[in-house]
Amino acid sequence: MIDLAKPFMAFLPEIEIPYENLPFDEKVVFTLTTALIYLFSQFPLAGISKESVAVKDPIFFLRGVFAAEPKTLLEFGIFPPVATALILQLLAGFKTIKVNFNQRTDRELFQTLTKVISIATYAILANIFIASGYYGENLSLMAKLLINAQLIGAGFFITLLVEVVDKGHGFASGSMSIVAISLSTSLVDDLFGIQQFPVDQEGHTEPRGAIINLLQGLRAKHKTFTGAIVNAFQRDYLPNLTSGLLVIVIGAAICYLQNVRNELSIRSTKARGMTNIYPIKLLYTGGLSVLFSYSLLFYIHILAFAVIQLIGGNKDGSIINKLFGGYQATEFFYVPRFPLSLLAPPTSLAALITQPLSLITFPAFLIVTGVWFATNWQDISGSSARDVGKQFKEQDVALAGHRDASKEWIRIIPVASATGAAALAALVSVGELLGLKGKAAGIVVAVTSVFAILEIVTVEFQQNGSQSTIAQMLGGRVA
C-alpha cells in the first residue's frame, strides 16, 4: 500500500530532519512558534453565506479534542493528520500494511502516504460540508472553489506545521503542542474572555468569559443579583462557571493520575551496588487512547452526517432518519437523535434524562475502544513488557529481587496500559455526560500532552547541561 505514495514523493513538500541535534533553546522556539502560528490561523472563511443557515454544526462535541474552530480555516483542526497517523501506524503494527521501518525508503513512503491521506481527508470533509449546505445554500461555483481552496490549503499547511515538530525541530509531537496551547488559551478565554455577544432582541450583550460575565451581570441594571449569579452558572449559549469549574476539576484529577505509578527497584548486573528506581505510570500510553476513541467518533459522525444530510436531507419520517436518527437543529448545533445519539454526549442534564441509554453506551464506547487501543499500542510502539525486558537485558540491568523479570513486566505493564486508558475514558465520560460538549476530552488530551512535553523538555535540559539562555531570562540557575 505504501507504494501508492511513490508518485507524490516528487512534488509533495517535506520537512527535512535536522542534520545535527538542535540547541535546546532553538527547539523551545520552534515548538512555541508552531503552536502560536496555529492559534493565529483562526481566520474566518471567505465566500460563505452571511445569513443564518438551516444546517448547523454536527461535530460540535468533537472540536475541542482536535483544536477545531467552526467556519474558520481551522474547521477540521488537526483531526486528519492525527487520525491518519494513528490508524496507519496501527495497520503497520498489525502487518496489514507492510512497512520496514529500518529502511529509509519505506519510512519516507510511509510518511508521504500519511500526508497524502491526511490532505485527501481535508478535501473530502470540506466537500461534505459544502454539499450539505453548512456554509450556505445555492453557493456559486466560484464560492465553492474558494472554500475548497481555503480548507484544503489550510489543511496542507497544518500537516506541514505538525511535521516541523515531529521531525525533531521541536519537542515531542506537533499535535501535542498544538492541542496543549490551543486548549489552554480556550480555557482562559472561556473564563476571562471580554468579547461581547448579543443575547436578546433588546440589544443586551454578554461577554464570553464566565467570570467576566458574573462581574458584569452583578452591575447590570436589567438583571437582579440572584439572576446574575444563576445566569453565570447556568447559561448554555456561552461558557458558564459550572463548565469552567468542571474542566478545572477534571484537569486536577488528570494531574493526580499522572503521579500514580508503580516504582520498581532496578540494579546493574555488572556494577555491584548500583541501584535505581524505574517507574511504571498508570497513564502508560498517555492521552493517545482518548485521541483514538474520538477519532473513531469523528469518522462515525461525519459518515452519519453525510448519509443523513446529503442523501436523506434530514427529513422527518424518512427511512434514513429512522435508521440513523437524524438531527434536531438548535441555534448553534445539530443535535443527533436516537440511535445516533447513543454515541454522542448529551448537551445538558435534561437531554440526558430524555435519552438515558447514552449514560451506558457513550462511556462503554470510550472505555472499550480506549482499552483496546492502549493494549495494542504498547505492543506496536515498542514499549511492551517484552520490549522493556529486552532493553534492560541489553543494558545489563535487572529487577532487584527477581531472577526472571519477564513475568513481572508482563504482570505490570499491560495492566497499567489498560487501567490507565479505562480511567481516562471514565473521566471523560463523566465530564461529557455533565454537558461539557467536548471540553472534558479536550482538557484530558491537553493535560496529558503537557506532561509528555515537560518530561521530554526536562530530560533534554538535563542532557544539555542545564545550559539555556531562555532559562536564564526566566530566572533559572545555570549548572
Coordinates of C-alpha atoms in Angstrom, one line a residue:
M1 CA 0.0 0.0 0.0
I2 CA 2.8 2.4 0.7
D3 CA 3.9 2.2 -3.0
L4 CA 0.8 4.2 -3.8
A5 CA 2.6 7.2 -2.3
K6 CA 5.5 7.0 -4.8
P7 CA 4.0 9.3 -7.5
F8 CA 3.6 12.0 -4.9
M9 CA 7.1 12.0 -3.5
A10 CA 8.5 14.0 -6.4
F11 CA 6.4 17.1 -5.8
L12 CA 4.9 16.9 -2.3
P13 CA 6.9 19.2 0.1
E14 CA 8.6 17.6 3.1
I15 CA 10.2 18.9 6.2
E16 CA 13.8 17.7 6.4
I17 CA 15.2 16.1 9.6
P18 CA 17.9 18.3 11.2
Y19 CA 21.4 17.3 10.2
E20 CA 22.5 17.6 13.8
N21 CA 20.9 18.0 17.2
L22 CA 19.4 21.4 17.5
P23 CA 20.2 23.5 20.6
F24 CA 17.7 23.4 23.5
D25 CA 16.6 27.0 23.1
E26 CA 16.0 26.6 19.4
K27 CA 13.7 23.6 20.0
V28 CA 11.7 25.7 22.5
V29 CA 11.3 28.4 20.0
F30 CA 10.2 26.0 17.2
T31 CA 7.7 24.3 19.5
L32 CA 6.1 27.5 20.8
T33 CA 6.2 29.2 17.4
T34 CA 4.5 26.3 15.7
A35 CA 1.6 26.3 18.2
L36 CA 1.3 30.1 18.1
I37 CA 1.1 30.1 14.3
Y38 CA -1.7 27.6 14.5
L39 CA -3.6 29.7 17.0
F40 CA -3.3 32.8 14.9
S41 CA -4.6 30.9 11.8
Q42 CA -8.2 31.2 13.0
F43 CA -9.2 33.4 10.1
P44 CA -12.9 33.4 9.1
L45 CA -13.7 31.6 5.8
A46 CA -14.3 33.8 2.8
G47 CA -17.2 33.0 0.4
I48 CA -19.6 31.6 2.9
S49 CA -23.2 32.8 3.4
K50 CA -23.6 35.7 5.8
E51 CA -27.1 34.7 6.6
S52 CA -28.2 32.1 9.1
V53 CA -28.3 28.6 7.5
A54 CA -30.5 25.7 8.4
V55 CA -27.6 23.2 8.7
K56 CA -25.8 23.6 12.0
D57 CA -22.6 22.2 13.4
P58 CA -22.8 18.4 13.6
I59 CA -19.4 17.8 15.2
F60 CA -19.5 20.5 18.0
F61 CA -18.6 18.0 20.7
L62 CA -15.6 16.7 18.8
R63 CA -13.9 20.1 18.1
G64 CA -12.2 20.6 21.5
V65 CA -10.1 17.4 21.1
F66 CA -8.8 18.4 17.7
A67 CA -8.4 22.2 18.2
A68 CA -11.0 22.9 15.5
E69 CA -12.9 26.2 15.2
P70 CA -16.2 26.3 13.1
K71 CA -16.3 28.3 9.9
T72 CA -12.6 29.3 10.1
L73 CA -9.5 28.0 8.3
L74 CA -9.2 25.6 11.2
E75 CA -12.6 24.0 10.5
F76 CA -11.3 20.4 10.9
G77 CA -8.3 21.3 13.2
I78 CA -5.6 18.6 13.4
F79 CA -8.1 15.7 13.1
P80 CA -6.9 14.5 9.6
P81 CA -3.1 14.3 10.4
V82 CA -3.8 12.8 13.9
A83 CA -6.4 10.2 12.9
T84 CA -4.5 9.2 9.8
A85 CA -1.2 8.7 11.6
L86 CA -2.8 6.7 14.4
I87 CA -4.7 4.4 12.1
L88 CA -1.9 3.8 9.6
Q89 CA 0.5 3.0 12.5
L90 CA -1.9 0.5 13.9
L91 CA -2.3 -1.1 10.4
A92 CA 1.5 -1.2 10.1
G93 CA 1.8 -2.7 13.6
F94 CA -0.8 -5.4 12.7
K95 CA 1.2 -6.1 9.4
T96 CA -1.8 -5.1 7.3
I97 CA 0.5 -2.6 5.7
K98 CA 3.9 -4.0 5.0
V99 CA 6.4 -1.4 6.2
N100 CA 10.1 -2.0 7.1
F101 CA 10.8 1.0 9.3
N102 CA 14.5 0.0 9.3
Q103 CA 14.7 1.0 5.7
R104 CA 14.8 4.7 4.8
T105 CA 12.8 4.3 1.6
D106 CA 9.9 2.6 3.4
R107 CA 9.9 5.2 6.1
E108 CA 9.8 8.0 3.5
L109 CA 7.0 6.3 1.6
F110 CA 5.0 5.7 4.8
Q111 CA 5.4 9.4 5.8
T112 CA 4.3 10.5 2.3
L113 CA 1.3 8.2 2.4
T114 CA 0.2 9.6 5.7
K115 CA 0.5 13.1 4.3
V116 CA -1.4 12.3 1.2
I117 CA -4.3 10.6 3.0
S118 CA -4.4 13.5 5.5
I119 CA -4.7 16.1 2.8
A120 CA -7.3 14.0 0.9
T121 CA -9.3 13.8 4.2
Y122 CA -9.4 17.6 4.4
A123 CA -10.7 17.7 0.8
I124 CA -13.4 15.1 1.5
L125 CA -14.6 16.8 4.7
A126 CA -14.6 20.2 3.0
N127 CA -16.9 19.0 0.2
I128 CA -19.2 17.1 2.5
F129 CA -19.8 20.3 4.5
I130 CA -20.2 22.4 1.3
A131 CA -22.6 20.0 -0.3
S132 CA -24.7 19.7 3.0
G133 CA -25.4 23.5 3.0
Y134 CA -23.4 24.1 6.2
Y135 CA -21.8 27.1 4.5
G136 CA -25.0 28.3 2.9
E137 CA -27.4 27.1 0.2
N138 CA -27.1 28.0 -3.5
L139 CA -23.4 28.8 -3.3
S140 CA -21.9 29.8 -6.7
L141 CA -19.2 27.6 -8.3
M142 CA -16.6 30.3 -7.5
A143 CA -17.6 30.3 -3.8
K144 CA -17.3 26.5 -3.6
L145 CA -13.9 26.6 -5.3
L146 CA -12.8 29.4 -2.9
I147 CA -13.9 27.5 0.2
N148 CA -12.2 24.3 -1.1
A149 CA -9.0 26.2 -1.7
Q150 CA -9.1 27.7 1.8
L151 CA -9.8 24.5 3.7
I152 CA -7.5 22.2 1.7
G153 CA -4.8 24.8 1.6
A154 CA -5.1 25.3 5.4
G155 CA -5.1 21.5 5.9
F156 CA -1.9 21.2 3.8
F157 CA -0.3 23.9 5.8
I158 CA -1.3 22.4 9.2
T159 CA 0.1 19.0 8.1
L160 CA 3.4 20.6 7.4
L161 CA 3.2 22.6 10.6
V162 CA 2.8 19.4 12.6
E163 CA 5.6 17.8 10.7
V164 CA 8.0 20.5 11.7
V165 CA 7.9 19.4 15.4
D166 CA 7.6 15.7 14.6
K167 CA 10.8 15.7 12.5
G168 CA 12.8 16.8 15.5
H169 CA 12.8 20.6 15.2
G170 CA 10.7 20.8 18.4
F171 CA 9.8 18.7 21.5
A172 CA 7.6 15.7 21.4
S173 CA 4.8 15.8 18.9
G174 CA 3.4 18.8 16.9
S175 CA -0.1 17.7 17.6
M176 CA 0.6 17.6 21.3
S177 CA 2.0 21.1 21.3
I178 CA -1.0 22.5 19.3
V179 CA -3.6 20.8 21.4
A180 CA -2.0 21.8 24.7
I181 CA -1.6 25.5 23.8
S182 CA -5.0 25.7 22.0
L183 CA -6.9 24.2 24.9
S184 CA -5.1 26.3 27.4
T185 CA -5.9 29.6 25.6
S186 CA -9.5 28.3 25.1
L187 CA -9.9 27.7 28.8
V188 CA -8.6 31.2 29.7
D189 CA -11.0 32.7 27.0
D190 CA -13.9 30.8 28.5
L191 CA -13.3 32.2 31.9
F192 CA -11.9 35.7 31.2
G193 CA -12.9 36.5 27.6
I194 CA -14.1 40.0 27.1
Q195 CA -15.6 39.7 23.6
Q196 CA -19.3 40.8 23.8
F197 CA -22.1 38.8 22.1
P198 CA -25.8 39.9 21.7
V199 CA -28.1 37.8 23.7
D200 CA -31.6 39.2 23.2
Q201 CA -33.7 41.4 20.9
E202 CA -33.3 44.4 23.3
G203 CA -29.7 44.8 22.4
H204 CA -28.2 43.5 25.7
T205 CA -24.8 41.8 25.4
E206 CA -22.8 39.4 27.5
P207 CA -19.0 38.6 27.5
R208 CA -17.7 35.2 26.5
G209 CA -15.8 34.8 29.8
A210 CA -17.9 33.3 32.6
I211 CA -16.1 35.2 35.3
I212 CA -16.3 38.5 33.4
N213 CA -20.0 37.7 32.8
L214 CA -20.6 37.3 36.5
L215 CA -18.9 40.6 37.3
Q216 CA -20.7 42.4 34.5
G217 CA -24.0 40.8 35.5
L218 CA -23.8 42.0 39.1
R219 CA -23.5 45.6 37.8
A220 CA -26.1 45.3 35.0
K221 CA -29.4 47.2 35.6
H222 CA -31.6 44.7 33.7
K223 CA -30.5 41.8 36.0
T224 CA -31.2 41.1 39.6
F225 CA -28.4 40.0 42.0
T226 CA -29.8 36.4 42.1
G227 CA -30.5 36.4 38.3
A228 CA -26.9 37.4 37.6
I229 CA -25.5 34.6 39.7
V230 CA -27.9 32.0 38.2
N231 CA -27.1 33.2 34.6
A232 CA -23.3 33.0 35.3
F233 CA -23.6 29.3 36.3
Q234 CA -26.3 28.1 34.0
R235 CA -26.3 29.9 30.6
D236 CA -25.9 27.4 27.8
Y237 CA -25.4 29.7 24.8
L238 CA -21.9 30.8 26.1
P239 CA -19.4 29.3 28.5
N240 CA -20.6 29.3 32.1
L241 CA -18.9 28.9 35.5
T242 CA -20.2 25.4 36.0
S243 CA -18.5 24.1 32.9
G244 CA -15.4 26.1 33.8
L245 CA -15.2 24.6 37.3
L246 CA -15.8 21.1 35.9
V247 CA -12.9 21.5 33.4
I248 CA -10.6 22.7 36.2
V249 CA -11.6 19.7 38.4
I250 CA -11.0 17.2 35.6
G251 CA -7.6 18.8 34.9
A252 CA -6.7 18.5 38.6
A253 CA -7.8 14.8 38.5
I254 CA -5.5 14.2 35.5
C255 CA -2.6 15.8 37.3
Y256 CA -3.2 13.4 40.2
L257 CA -3.4 10.4 37.9
Q258 CA -0.2 11.4 36.2
N259 CA 1.6 10.9 39.6
V260 CA 0.2 7.4 40.2
R261 CA 2.9 5.0 39.4
N262 CA 4.5 1.7 40.4
E263 CA 8.1 2.3 41.3
L264 CA 10.3 -0.8 40.7
S265 CA 13.8 -1.2 42.1
I266 CA 16.4 -2.0 39.4
R267 CA 20.1 -2.9 39.7
S268 CA 23.0 -3.2 37.4
T269 CA 24.2 -6.8 36.7
K270 CA 27.8 -5.5 36.1
A271 CA 28.4 -2.8 38.7
R272 CA 27.6 -4.2 42.2
G273 CA 25.7 -1.8 44.5
M274 CA 24.3 0.4 41.7
T275 CA 20.5 0.6 42.2
N276 CA 17.8 2.9 40.9
I277 CA 14.1 3.3 40.5
Y278 CA 12.1 2.6 37.3
P279 CA 8.6 4.0 37.4
I280 CA 5.6 2.4 35.5
K281 CA 3.0 5.1 35.2
L282 CA -0.7 4.4 35.4
L283 CA -1.2 6.6 32.3
Y284 CA 1.3 4.4 30.4
T285 CA 0.0 5.5 26.9
G286 CA -1.0 9.0 28.0
G287 CA -3.9 10.6 26.2
L288 CA -3.5 8.7 22.9
S289 CA -6.3 6.3 23.9
V290 CA -8.7 9.3 24.1
L291 CA -7.5 10.7 20.8
F292 CA -8.1 7.3 19.2
S293 CA -11.6 6.9 20.6
Y294 CA -12.6 10.5 19.5
S295 CA -11.0 9.8 16.0
L296 CA -13.4 6.9 15.6
L297 CA -16.3 9.0 16.8
F298 CA -15.3 11.7 14.3
Y299 CA -15.4 9.2 11.4
I300 CA -18.7 7.7 12.6
H301 CA -20.5 11.1 13.0
I302 CA -19.1 12.5 9.7
L303 CA -20.3 9.4 7.8
A304 CA -23.7 9.6 9.5
F305 CA -23.9 13.3 8.7
A306 CA -23.1 12.7 5.0
V307 CA -25.8 10.0 4.8
I308 CA -28.4 11.8 6.7
Q309 CA -27.9 15.3 5.2
L310 CA -26.7 14.6 1.7
I311 CA -28.8 11.5 0.9
G312 CA -31.8 11.9 3.2
G313 CA -31.9 15.7 3.5
N314 CA -32.5 15.3 7.3
K315 CA -36.3 14.9 6.7
D316 CA -38.5 13.7 9.5
G317 CA -40.1 10.4 8.7
S318 CA -37.6 9.4 6.0
I319 CA -36.2 5.8 6.0
I320 CA -32.7 7.2 6.6
N321 CA -33.8 9.2 9.6
K322 CA -35.5 6.2 11.1
L323 CA -32.3 4.1 10.6
F324 CA -29.7 6.8 11.8
G325 CA -31.9 9.1 13.8
G326 CA -31.4 12.4 12.0
Y327 CA -30.7 15.7 13.7
Q328 CA -32.6 18.3 15.7
A329 CA -31.4 21.8 14.9
T330 CA -30.8 24.2 17.7
E331 CA -29.5 27.8 17.4
F332 CA -25.8 26.6 17.1
F333 CA -25.7 22.8 16.8
Y334 CA -27.1 19.8 15.0
V335 CA -28.0 17.5 18.0
P336 CA -28.2 13.8 16.9
R337 CA -31.4 11.9 17.6
F338 CA -31.7 8.2 18.6
P339 CA -29.9 5.9 17.7
L340 CA -27.0 8.2 16.6
S341 CA -27.4 9.9 20.0
L342 CA -26.1 6.8 21.7
L343 CA -22.6 7.7 20.6
A344 CA -22.8 11.4 21.4
P345 CA -22.8 13.1 24.8
P346 CA -26.0 14.9 25.9
T347 CA -26.0 18.7 25.6
S348 CA -27.5 19.1 29.1
L349 CA -28.8 17.1 32.1
A350 CA -32.3 17.5 30.7
A351 CA -31.2 15.8 27.4
L352 CA -29.6 13.0 29.5
I353 CA -33.0 12.4 31.2
T354 CA -34.8 12.1 27.8
Q355 CA -32.0 9.7 26.5
P356 CA -30.8 7.7 29.5
L357 CA -29.3 4.9 27.3
S358 CA -26.4 7.2 26.4
L359 CA -25.4 7.0 30.1
I360 CA -24.3 3.5 29.3
T361 CA -23.5 3.4 25.5
F362 CA -21.2 6.5 25.3
P363 CA -18.9 5.6 28.3
A364 CA -18.9 2.0 27.1
F365 CA -17.7 3.0 23.7
L366 CA -14.9 5.2 25.1
I367 CA -13.7 2.6 27.6
V368 CA -13.8 -0.4 25.1
T369 CA -12.1 1.4 22.3
G370 CA -9.6 3.2 24.7
V371 CA -8.6 -0.1 26.4
W372 CA -8.3 -1.9 23.1
F373 CA -6.1 0.8 21.7
A374 CA -3.8 1.1 24.8
T375 CA -3.4 -2.7 24.9
N376 CA -2.3 -2.9 21.3
W377 CA -0.4 0.4 21.2
Q378 CA 2.1 -0.6 23.9
D379 CA 2.9 -3.7 21.7
I380 CA 3.2 -1.7 18.5
S381 CA 5.1 1.3 19.8
G382 CA 8.0 -0.7 21.3
S383 CA 7.0 -0.2 24.9
S384 CA 5.5 -3.6 25.7
A385 CA 6.7 -5.8 28.5
R386 CA 8.8 -7.8 26.1
D387 CA 10.4 -4.7 24.6
V388 CA 11.2 -3.2 28.1
G389 CA 12.7 -6.6 29.2
K390 CA 14.8 -6.8 26.1
Q391 CA 16.1 -3.2 26.6
F392 CA 17.0 -3.9 30.2
K393 CA 18.8 -7.1 29.2
E394 CA 20.9 -5.2 26.6
Q395 CA 21.8 -2.5 29.1
D396 CA 22.8 -5.2 31.8
V397 CA 20.0 -4.0 34.1
A398 CA 17.7 -6.3 36.1
L399 CA 14.9 -6.0 38.5
A400 CA 16.1 -6.2 42.1
G401 CA 14.9 -9.4 43.8
H402 CA 13.9 -11.1 40.5
R403 CA 15.9 -13.7 38.6
D404 CA 13.5 -13.6 35.6
A405 CA 12.0 -10.2 35.3
S406 CA 9.8 -11.0 32.2
K407 CA 6.9 -12.2 34.3
E408 CA 7.0 -9.1 36.4
W409 CA 6.9 -6.8 33.3
I410 CA 4.0 -8.8 31.9
R411 CA 2.2 -8.5 35.2
I412 CA 2.5 -4.8 35.4
I413 CA 2.8 -3.0 32.0
P414 CA -0.3 -4.4 30.2
V415 CA -2.4 -3.8 33.3
A416 CA -1.1 -0.2 33.6
S417 CA -1.9 0.5 29.9
A418 CA -5.4 -0.9 30.1
T419 CA -6.3 0.6 33.5
G420 CA -4.9 4.0 32.7
A421 CA -6.9 4.1 29.4
A422 CA -10.1 3.0 31.3
A423 CA -9.6 5.7 33.9
L424 CA -9.2 8.4 31.3
A425 CA -12.3 7.2 29.4
A426 CA -14.3 7.1 32.6
L427 CA -13.2 10.7 33.5
V428 CA -14.0 12.0 30.0
S429 CA -17.4 10.2 30.2
V430 CA -18.3 11.9 33.5
G431 CA -17.4 15.3 32.1
E432 CA -19.2 14.9 28.8
L433 CA -22.3 13.4 30.4
L434 CA -22.5 16.5 32.6
G435 CA -22.7 18.7 29.5
L436 CA -19.2 19.9 28.8
K437 CA -19.6 19.4 25.0
G438 CA -16.2 18.1 24.2
K439 CA -14.2 20.1 26.8
A440 CA -13.7 17.2 29.1
A441 CA -11.9 15.2 26.4
G442 CA -10.1 18.3 25.3
I443 CA -8.7 19.0 28.8
V444 CA -7.7 15.4 29.2
V445 CA -5.7 15.4 26.0
A446 CA -4.2 18.8 26.7
V447 CA -3.0 18.0 30.3
T448 CA -1.5 14.6 29.3
S449 CA 0.2 16.3 26.3
V450 CA 1.7 19.0 28.6
F451 CA 3.1 16.3 30.9
A452 CA 4.5 14.4 28.0
I453 CA 6.2 17.5 26.6
L454 CA 7.5 18.5 30.0
E455 CA 9.1 15.1 30.5
I456 CA 11.0 15.4 27.2
V457 CA 11.9 19.0 27.9
T458 CA 13.3 18.1 31.4
V459 CA 15.4 15.2 30.0
E460 CA 16.8 17.3 27.2
F461 CA 17.5 20.2 29.5
Q462 CA 19.5 18.0 31.8
Q463 CA 21.3 16.3 28.9
N464 CA 22.2 19.8 27.7
G465 CA 24.0 20.5 30.9
S466 CA 21.2 22.9 32.1
Q467 CA 22.6 25.5 29.6
S468 CA 19.7 27.7 28.3
T469 CA 19.5 31.4 27.6
I470 CA 15.7 31.2 28.0
A471 CA 16.1 29.6 31.4
Q472 CA 18.5 32.4 32.5
M473 CA 16.0 35.0 31.2
L474 CA 13.2 33.4 33.3
G475 CA 15.4 33.3 36.4
G476 CA 16.6 29.7 36.1
R477 CA 20.0 28.8 37.5
V478 CA 22.8 27.6 35.2
A479 CA 24.6 24.5 36.4

